[in-house]
Short mmCIF file of C-alpha atoms in Angstrom, two decimals:
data_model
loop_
_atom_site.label_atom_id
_atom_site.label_comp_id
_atom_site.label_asym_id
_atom_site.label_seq_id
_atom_site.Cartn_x
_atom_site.Cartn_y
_atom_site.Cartn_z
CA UNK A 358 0.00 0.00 0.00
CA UNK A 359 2.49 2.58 -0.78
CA UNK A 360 0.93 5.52 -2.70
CA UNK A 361 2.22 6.81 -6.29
CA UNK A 362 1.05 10.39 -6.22
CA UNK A 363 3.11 13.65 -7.78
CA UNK A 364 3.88 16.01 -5.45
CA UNK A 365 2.62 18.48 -7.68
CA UNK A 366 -1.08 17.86 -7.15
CA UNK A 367 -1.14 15.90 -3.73
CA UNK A 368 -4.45 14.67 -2.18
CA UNK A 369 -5.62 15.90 1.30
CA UNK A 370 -6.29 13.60 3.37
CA UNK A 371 -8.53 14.42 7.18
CA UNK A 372 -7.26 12.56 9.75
CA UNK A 373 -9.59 12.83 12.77
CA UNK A 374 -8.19 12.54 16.66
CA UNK A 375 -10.18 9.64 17.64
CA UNK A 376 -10.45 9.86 21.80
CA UNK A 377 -8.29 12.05 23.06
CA UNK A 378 -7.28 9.71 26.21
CA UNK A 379 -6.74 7.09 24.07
CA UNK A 380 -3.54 6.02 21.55
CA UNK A 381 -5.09 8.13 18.53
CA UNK A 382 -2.28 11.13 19.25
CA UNK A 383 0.45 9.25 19.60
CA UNK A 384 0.08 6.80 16.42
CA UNK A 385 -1.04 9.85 14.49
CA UNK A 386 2.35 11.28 15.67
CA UNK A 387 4.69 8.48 15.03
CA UNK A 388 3.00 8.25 11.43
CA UNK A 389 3.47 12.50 10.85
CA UNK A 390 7.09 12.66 12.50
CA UNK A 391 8.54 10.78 9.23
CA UNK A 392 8.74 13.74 6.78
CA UNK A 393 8.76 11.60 3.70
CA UNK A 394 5.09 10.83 4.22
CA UNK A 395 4.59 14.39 3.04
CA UNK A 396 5.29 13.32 -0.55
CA UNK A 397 2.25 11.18 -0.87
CA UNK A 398 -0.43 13.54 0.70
CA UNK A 399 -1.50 16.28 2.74
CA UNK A 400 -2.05 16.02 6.49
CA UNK A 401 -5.15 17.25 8.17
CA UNK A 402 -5.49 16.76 11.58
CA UNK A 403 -9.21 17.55 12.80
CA UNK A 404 -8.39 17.73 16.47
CA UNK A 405 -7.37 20.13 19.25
CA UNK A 406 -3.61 22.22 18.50
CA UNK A 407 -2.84 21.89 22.47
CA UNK A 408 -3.88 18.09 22.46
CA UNK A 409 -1.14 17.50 20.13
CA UNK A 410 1.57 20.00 21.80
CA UNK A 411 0.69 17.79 25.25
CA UNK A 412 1.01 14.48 23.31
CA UNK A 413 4.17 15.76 21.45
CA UNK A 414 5.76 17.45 24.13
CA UNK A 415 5.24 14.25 26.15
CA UNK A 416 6.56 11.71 23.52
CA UNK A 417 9.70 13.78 22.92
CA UNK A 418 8.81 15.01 19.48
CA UNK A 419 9.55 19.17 20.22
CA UNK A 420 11.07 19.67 17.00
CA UNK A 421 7.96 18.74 15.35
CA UNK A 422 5.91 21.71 14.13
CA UNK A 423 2.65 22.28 12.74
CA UNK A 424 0.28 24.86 11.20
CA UNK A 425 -2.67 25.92 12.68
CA UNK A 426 -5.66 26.05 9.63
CA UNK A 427 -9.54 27.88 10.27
CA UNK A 428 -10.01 25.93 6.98
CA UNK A 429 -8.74 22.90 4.90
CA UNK A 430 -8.56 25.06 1.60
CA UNK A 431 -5.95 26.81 3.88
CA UNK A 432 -3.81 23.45 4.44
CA UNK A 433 -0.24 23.77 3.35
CA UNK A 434 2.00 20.87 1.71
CA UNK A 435 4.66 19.48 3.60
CA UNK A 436 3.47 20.36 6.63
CA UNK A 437 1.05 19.09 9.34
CA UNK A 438 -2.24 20.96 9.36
CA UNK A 439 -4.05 21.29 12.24
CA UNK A 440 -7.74 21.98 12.21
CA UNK A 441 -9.28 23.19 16.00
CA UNK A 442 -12.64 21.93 16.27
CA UNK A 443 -12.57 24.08 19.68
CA UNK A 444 -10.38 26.86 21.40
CA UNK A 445 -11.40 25.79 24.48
CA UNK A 446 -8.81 23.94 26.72
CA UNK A 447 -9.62 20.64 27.12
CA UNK A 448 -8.93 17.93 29.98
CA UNK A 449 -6.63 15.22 28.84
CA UNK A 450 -6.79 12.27 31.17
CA UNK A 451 -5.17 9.34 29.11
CA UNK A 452 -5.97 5.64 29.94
CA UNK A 453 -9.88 7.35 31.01
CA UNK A 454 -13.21 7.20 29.49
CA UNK A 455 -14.35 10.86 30.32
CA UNK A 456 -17.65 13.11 28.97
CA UNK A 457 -14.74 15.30 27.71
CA UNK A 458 -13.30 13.11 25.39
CA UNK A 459 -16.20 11.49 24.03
CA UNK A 460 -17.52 15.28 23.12
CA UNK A 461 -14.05 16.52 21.68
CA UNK A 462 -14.02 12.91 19.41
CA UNK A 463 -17.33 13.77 17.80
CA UNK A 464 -16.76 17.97 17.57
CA UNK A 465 -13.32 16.53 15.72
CA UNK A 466 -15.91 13.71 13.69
CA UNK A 467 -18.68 16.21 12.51
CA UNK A 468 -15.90 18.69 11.35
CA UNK A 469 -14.53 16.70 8.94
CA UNK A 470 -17.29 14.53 7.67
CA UNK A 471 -18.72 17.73 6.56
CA UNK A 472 -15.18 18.43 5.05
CA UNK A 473 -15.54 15.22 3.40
CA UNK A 474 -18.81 15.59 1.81
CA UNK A 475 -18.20 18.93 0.81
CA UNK A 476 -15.34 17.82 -0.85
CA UNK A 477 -12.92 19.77 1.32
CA UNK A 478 -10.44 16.89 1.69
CA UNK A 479 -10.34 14.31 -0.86
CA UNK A 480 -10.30 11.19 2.15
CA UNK A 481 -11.00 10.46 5.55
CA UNK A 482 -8.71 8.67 8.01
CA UNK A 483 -10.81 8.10 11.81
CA UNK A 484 -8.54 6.97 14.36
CA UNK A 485 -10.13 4.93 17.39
CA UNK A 486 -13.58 6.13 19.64
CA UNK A 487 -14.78 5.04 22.85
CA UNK A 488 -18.60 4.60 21.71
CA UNK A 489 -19.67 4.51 25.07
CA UNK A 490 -18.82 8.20 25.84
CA UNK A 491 -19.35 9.21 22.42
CA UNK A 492 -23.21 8.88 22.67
CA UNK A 493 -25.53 11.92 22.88
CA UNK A 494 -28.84 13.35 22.03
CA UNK A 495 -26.03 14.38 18.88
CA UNK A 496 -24.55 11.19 18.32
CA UNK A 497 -26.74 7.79 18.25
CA UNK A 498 -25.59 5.72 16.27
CA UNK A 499 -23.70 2.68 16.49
CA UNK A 500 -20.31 4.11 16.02
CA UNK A 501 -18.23 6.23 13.08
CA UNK A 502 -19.01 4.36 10.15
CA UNK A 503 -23.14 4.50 10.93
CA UNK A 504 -22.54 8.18 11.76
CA UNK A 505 -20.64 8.62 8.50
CA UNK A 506 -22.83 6.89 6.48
CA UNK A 507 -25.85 9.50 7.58
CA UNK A 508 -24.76 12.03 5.13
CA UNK A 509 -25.21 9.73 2.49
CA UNK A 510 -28.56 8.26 3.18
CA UNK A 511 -28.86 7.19 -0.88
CA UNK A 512 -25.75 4.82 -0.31
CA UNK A 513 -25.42 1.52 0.78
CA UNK A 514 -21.92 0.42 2.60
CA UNK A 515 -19.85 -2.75 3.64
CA UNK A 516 -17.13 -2.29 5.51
CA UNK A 517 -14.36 -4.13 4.49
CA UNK A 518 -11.16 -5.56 6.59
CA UNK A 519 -7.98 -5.06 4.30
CA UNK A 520 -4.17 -5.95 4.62
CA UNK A 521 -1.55 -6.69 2.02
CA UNK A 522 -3.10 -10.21 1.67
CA UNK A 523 -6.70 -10.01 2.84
CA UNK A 524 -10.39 -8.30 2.48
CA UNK A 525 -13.24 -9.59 3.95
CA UNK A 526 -16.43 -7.78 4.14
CA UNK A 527 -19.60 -8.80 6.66
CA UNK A 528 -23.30 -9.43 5.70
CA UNK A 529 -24.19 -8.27 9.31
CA UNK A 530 -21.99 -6.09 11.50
CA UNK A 531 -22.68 -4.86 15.17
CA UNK A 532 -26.14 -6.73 16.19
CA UNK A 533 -25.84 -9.42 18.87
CA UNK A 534 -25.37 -12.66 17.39
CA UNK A 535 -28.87 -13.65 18.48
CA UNK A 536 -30.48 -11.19 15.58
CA UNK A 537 -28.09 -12.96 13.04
CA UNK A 538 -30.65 -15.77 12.19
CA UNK A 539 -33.20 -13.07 11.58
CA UNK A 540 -31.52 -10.26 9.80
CA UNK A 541 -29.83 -12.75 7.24
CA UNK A 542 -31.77 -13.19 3.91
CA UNK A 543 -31.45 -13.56 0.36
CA UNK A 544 -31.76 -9.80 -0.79
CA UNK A 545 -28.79 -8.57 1.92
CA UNK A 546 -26.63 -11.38 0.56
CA UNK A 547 -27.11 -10.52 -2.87
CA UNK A 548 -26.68 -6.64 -2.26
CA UNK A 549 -23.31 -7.26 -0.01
CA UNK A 550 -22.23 -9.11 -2.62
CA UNK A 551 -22.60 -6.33 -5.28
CA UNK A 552 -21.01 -4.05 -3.25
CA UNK A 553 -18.14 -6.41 -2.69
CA UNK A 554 -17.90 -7.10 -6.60
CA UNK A 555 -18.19 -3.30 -7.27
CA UNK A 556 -15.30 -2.28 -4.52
CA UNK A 557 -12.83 -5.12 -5.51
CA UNK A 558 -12.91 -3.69 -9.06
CA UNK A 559 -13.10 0.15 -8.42
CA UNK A 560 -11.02 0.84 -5.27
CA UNK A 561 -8.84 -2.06 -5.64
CA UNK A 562 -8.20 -2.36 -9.20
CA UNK A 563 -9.00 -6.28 -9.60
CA UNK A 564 -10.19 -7.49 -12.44
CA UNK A 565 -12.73 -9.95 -12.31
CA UNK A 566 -12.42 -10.41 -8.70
CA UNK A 567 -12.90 -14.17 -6.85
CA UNK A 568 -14.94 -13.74 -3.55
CA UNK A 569 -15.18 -16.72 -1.19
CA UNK A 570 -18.65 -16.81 0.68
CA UNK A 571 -18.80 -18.38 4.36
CA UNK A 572 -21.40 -20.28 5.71
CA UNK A 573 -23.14 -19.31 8.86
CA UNK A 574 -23.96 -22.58 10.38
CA UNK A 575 -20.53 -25.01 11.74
CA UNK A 576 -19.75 -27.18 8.85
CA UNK A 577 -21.72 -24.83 6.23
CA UNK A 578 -24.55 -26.78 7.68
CA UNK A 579 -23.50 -29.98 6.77
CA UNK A 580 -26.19 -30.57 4.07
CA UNK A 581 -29.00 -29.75 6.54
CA UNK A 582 -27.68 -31.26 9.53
CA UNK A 583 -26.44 -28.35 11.29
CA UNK A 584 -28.73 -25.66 9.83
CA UNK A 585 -30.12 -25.28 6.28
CA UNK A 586 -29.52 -21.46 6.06
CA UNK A 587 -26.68 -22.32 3.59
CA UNK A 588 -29.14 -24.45 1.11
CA UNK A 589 -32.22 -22.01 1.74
CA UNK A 590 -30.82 -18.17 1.71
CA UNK A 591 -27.11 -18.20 1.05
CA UNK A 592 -26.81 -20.69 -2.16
CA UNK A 593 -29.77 -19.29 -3.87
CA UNK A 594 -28.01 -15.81 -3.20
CA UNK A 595 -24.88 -16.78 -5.05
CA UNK A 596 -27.13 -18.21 -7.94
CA UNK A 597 -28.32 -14.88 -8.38
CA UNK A 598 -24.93 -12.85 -8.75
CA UNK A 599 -23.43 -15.84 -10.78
CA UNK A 600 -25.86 -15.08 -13.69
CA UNK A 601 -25.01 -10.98 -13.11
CA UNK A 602 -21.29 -12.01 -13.76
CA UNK A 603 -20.38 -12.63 -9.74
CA UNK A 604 -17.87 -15.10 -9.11
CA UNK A 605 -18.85 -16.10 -5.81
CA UNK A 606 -17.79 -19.42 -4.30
CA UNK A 607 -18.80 -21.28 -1.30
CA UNK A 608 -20.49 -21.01 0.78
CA UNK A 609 -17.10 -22.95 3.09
CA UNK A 610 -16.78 -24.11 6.64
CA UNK A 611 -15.40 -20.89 8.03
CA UNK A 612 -13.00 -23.21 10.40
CA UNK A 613 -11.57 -25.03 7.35
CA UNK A 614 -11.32 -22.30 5.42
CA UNK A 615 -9.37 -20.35 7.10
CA UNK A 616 -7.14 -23.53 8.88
CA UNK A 617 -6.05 -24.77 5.46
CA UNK A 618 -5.24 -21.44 3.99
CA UNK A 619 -7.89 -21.44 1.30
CA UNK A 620 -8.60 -17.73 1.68
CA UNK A 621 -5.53 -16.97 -0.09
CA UNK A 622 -7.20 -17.87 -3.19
CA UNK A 623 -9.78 -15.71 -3.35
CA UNK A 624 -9.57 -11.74 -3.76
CA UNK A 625 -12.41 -11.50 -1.38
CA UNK A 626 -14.22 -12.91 1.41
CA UNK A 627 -18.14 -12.35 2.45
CA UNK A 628 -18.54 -13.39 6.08
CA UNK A 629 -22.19 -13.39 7.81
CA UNK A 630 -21.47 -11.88 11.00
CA UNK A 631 -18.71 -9.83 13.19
CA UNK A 632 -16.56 -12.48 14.97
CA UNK A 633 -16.58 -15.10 12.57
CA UNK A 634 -14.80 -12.88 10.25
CA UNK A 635 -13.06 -10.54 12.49
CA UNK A 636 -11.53 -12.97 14.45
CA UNK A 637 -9.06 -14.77 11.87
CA UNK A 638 -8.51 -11.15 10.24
CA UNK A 639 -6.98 -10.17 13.53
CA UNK A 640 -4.77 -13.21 13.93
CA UNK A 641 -4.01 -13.20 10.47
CA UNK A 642 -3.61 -9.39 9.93
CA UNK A 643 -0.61 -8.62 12.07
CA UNK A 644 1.05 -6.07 10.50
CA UNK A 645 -1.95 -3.82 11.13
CA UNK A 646 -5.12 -3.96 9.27
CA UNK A 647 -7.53 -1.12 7.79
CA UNK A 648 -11.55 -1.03 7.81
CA UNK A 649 -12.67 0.51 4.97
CA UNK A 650 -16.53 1.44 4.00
CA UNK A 651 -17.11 0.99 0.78
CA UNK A 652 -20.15 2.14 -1.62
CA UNK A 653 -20.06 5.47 -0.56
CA UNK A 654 -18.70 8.38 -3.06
CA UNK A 655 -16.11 9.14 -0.66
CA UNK A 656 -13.30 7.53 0.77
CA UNK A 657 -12.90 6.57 4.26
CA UNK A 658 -10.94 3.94 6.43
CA UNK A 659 -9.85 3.86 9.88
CA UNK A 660 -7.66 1.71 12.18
CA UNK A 661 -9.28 -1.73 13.43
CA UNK A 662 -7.68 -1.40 17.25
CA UNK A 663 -9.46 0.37 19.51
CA UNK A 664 -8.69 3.46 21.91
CA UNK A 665 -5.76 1.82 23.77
CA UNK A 666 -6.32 2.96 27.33
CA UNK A 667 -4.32 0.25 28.73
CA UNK A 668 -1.26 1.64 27.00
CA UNK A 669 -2.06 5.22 26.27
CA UNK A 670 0.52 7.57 27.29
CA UNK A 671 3.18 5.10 27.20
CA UNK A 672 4.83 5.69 24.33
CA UNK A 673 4.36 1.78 22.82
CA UNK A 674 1.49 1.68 20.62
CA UNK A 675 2.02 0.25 17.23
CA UNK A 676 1.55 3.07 14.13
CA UNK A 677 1.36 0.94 11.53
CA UNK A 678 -2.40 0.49 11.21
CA UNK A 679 -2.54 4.05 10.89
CA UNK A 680 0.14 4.24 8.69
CA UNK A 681 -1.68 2.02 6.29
CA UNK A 682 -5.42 3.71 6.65
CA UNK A 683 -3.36 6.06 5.17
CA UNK A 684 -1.40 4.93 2.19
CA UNK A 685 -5.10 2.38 1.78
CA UNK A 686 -6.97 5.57 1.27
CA UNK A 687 -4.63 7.09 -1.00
CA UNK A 688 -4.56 3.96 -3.06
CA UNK A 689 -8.08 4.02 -3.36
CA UNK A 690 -8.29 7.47 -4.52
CA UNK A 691 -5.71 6.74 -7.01
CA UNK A 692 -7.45 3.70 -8.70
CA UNK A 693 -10.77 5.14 -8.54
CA UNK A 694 -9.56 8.06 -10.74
CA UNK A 695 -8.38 5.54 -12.92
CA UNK A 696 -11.49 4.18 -13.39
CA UNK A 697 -13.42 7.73 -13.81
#
């Protein structure tokens, strides 16, 4: 994931705080203090100015400077840009969930979504939230992507999970695995799938793009035994894209799958609910993996850890996943222009 931009006509790319008690600083930092980055993009950072001075001054990073922006047209190149989404001083309290942090992560939020659908900045980056202190009469939704998503109520999404070797998307995302049964039909299959197809060629640049398709019962259901979800919703779903020009395979034994290292056939993989996908990413994905929503006219991805409180402050969190948000928007932008 390594961009291929001139310098001459560099994307911007908003790169939101995430929780300010949390590891969003110092990742963000560790990715901005290499000054070659600056050849691929330009730096955005919706936050608070003094956030990053405490973070900075506290990581031993003095020398590195900044520019205070009222406005992304303002953002220069080669520099870090800093956008305030308040003057007000704010109470940093890292390895806490606090009221203060959950309001500064959505001021930062709504302040460049609007950027983004304005066209202000030509990606979005989101480091990590805490949702539970996030939530207002303002903010209801089930995190960034649902929030992000509301300004373009005519789009549908799937997020997808992407490193150098892997992308799986989900069917269902952040319902209790209880409602799976229930929200899991034909129609949702088939339009995931689409969206899949779609994103594998546009943003990724595949051409006629392989996507595996997991079961949801153990075994695939084992020809009834264990279920018959897989004969009665998923398989006629695949019939369906097949004859649109879908190669969709499967639907596989998620356990199997993943244990004999079929996935690495496939450009794609459709998984029916959180864990069963998220949990091999995460074994499999560590050298830092990217979510990334696609459908929606804009670009967006974010890291897949969380807020770090257990290590915030400390000067140890890995930057890599936000290194390669980064470079995986930047690639995206670049091959959808391609195809325009």
């Amino acid at each position: 994931m390594t961009p291929q931009l001139k310098t001459s006509n560099l994307p911007k790319i908003g790169i939101t705080q995430g929780d300010i008690n949390g590891i969003g600083y110092e990742v963000i930092l560790k990715v901005l203090c290499d000054s070659r980055i600056f050849e691929g993009f330009i730096p955005i950072v919706y936050g608070q100015s003094k956030v990053f001075s405490y973070y900075k001054k506290n990581f031993g990073m003095e020398e590195m400077s900044y520019t205070l922006i009222r406005d992304a047209s303002q953002a220069q190149p080669r520099r870090i840009n800093i956008i305030n989404h308040t003057d007000e001083e704010l109470k940093v309290e890292p390895g806490f969930s606090t009221p203060v942090a959950g309001k500064a992560s959505f001021a930062a939020l709504k302040l460049a979504t609007n950027d983004l659908r304005t066209g202000l900045i030509d990606a979005l980056v989101t480091a990590p939230i805490n949702k539970s202190n996030i939530i207002s009469e303002q903010f209801k939704f089930k995190g960034q992507t649902d929030y992000i998503k509301s300004y373009f109520p005519d789009n549908e999404y799937i997020t997808l999970l992407v490193n150098h070797q892997m992308r799986i998307g989900f069917v269902t995302n952040h319902i209790p695995l209880r409602e799976v049964p229930q929200t899991i039909n034909k129609e949702l299959i088939i339009k995931k799938l689409k969206l899949m197809h779609n994103s594998l060629i546009k943003d990724f640049n595949i051409v006629a793009p392989k996507i595996a398709v997991l079961g949801m019962n153990p075994h695939a259901g084992d020809n009834n035994i264990m279920g018959s979800e897989e004969q009665e919703i998923i398989k006629p779903a695949m019939e369906v894209v097949r004859e649109q020009g879908i190669m969709a395979f499967g639907p596989f034994p998620a356990d199997g799958f993943f244990g004999s290292d079929a996935w690495r056939k496939y450009d794609g993989i459709l998984s029916m609910y959180h864990d069963q996908g998220l949990t091999p990413f995460r074994v499999l994905a560590f050298d830092g993996g990217v979510s990334f929503t696609a459908g929606l006219p804009v670009v967006r991805t974010s890291t897949t850890h969380g807020t770090g409180y257990d290590i915030a402050n400390k000067n140890i969190a890995d930057p890599e996943a936000m290194r390669h948000a980064i470079y995986l928007a930047i690639d995206i932008l670049n091959n959808r222009n391609r195809h325009d």
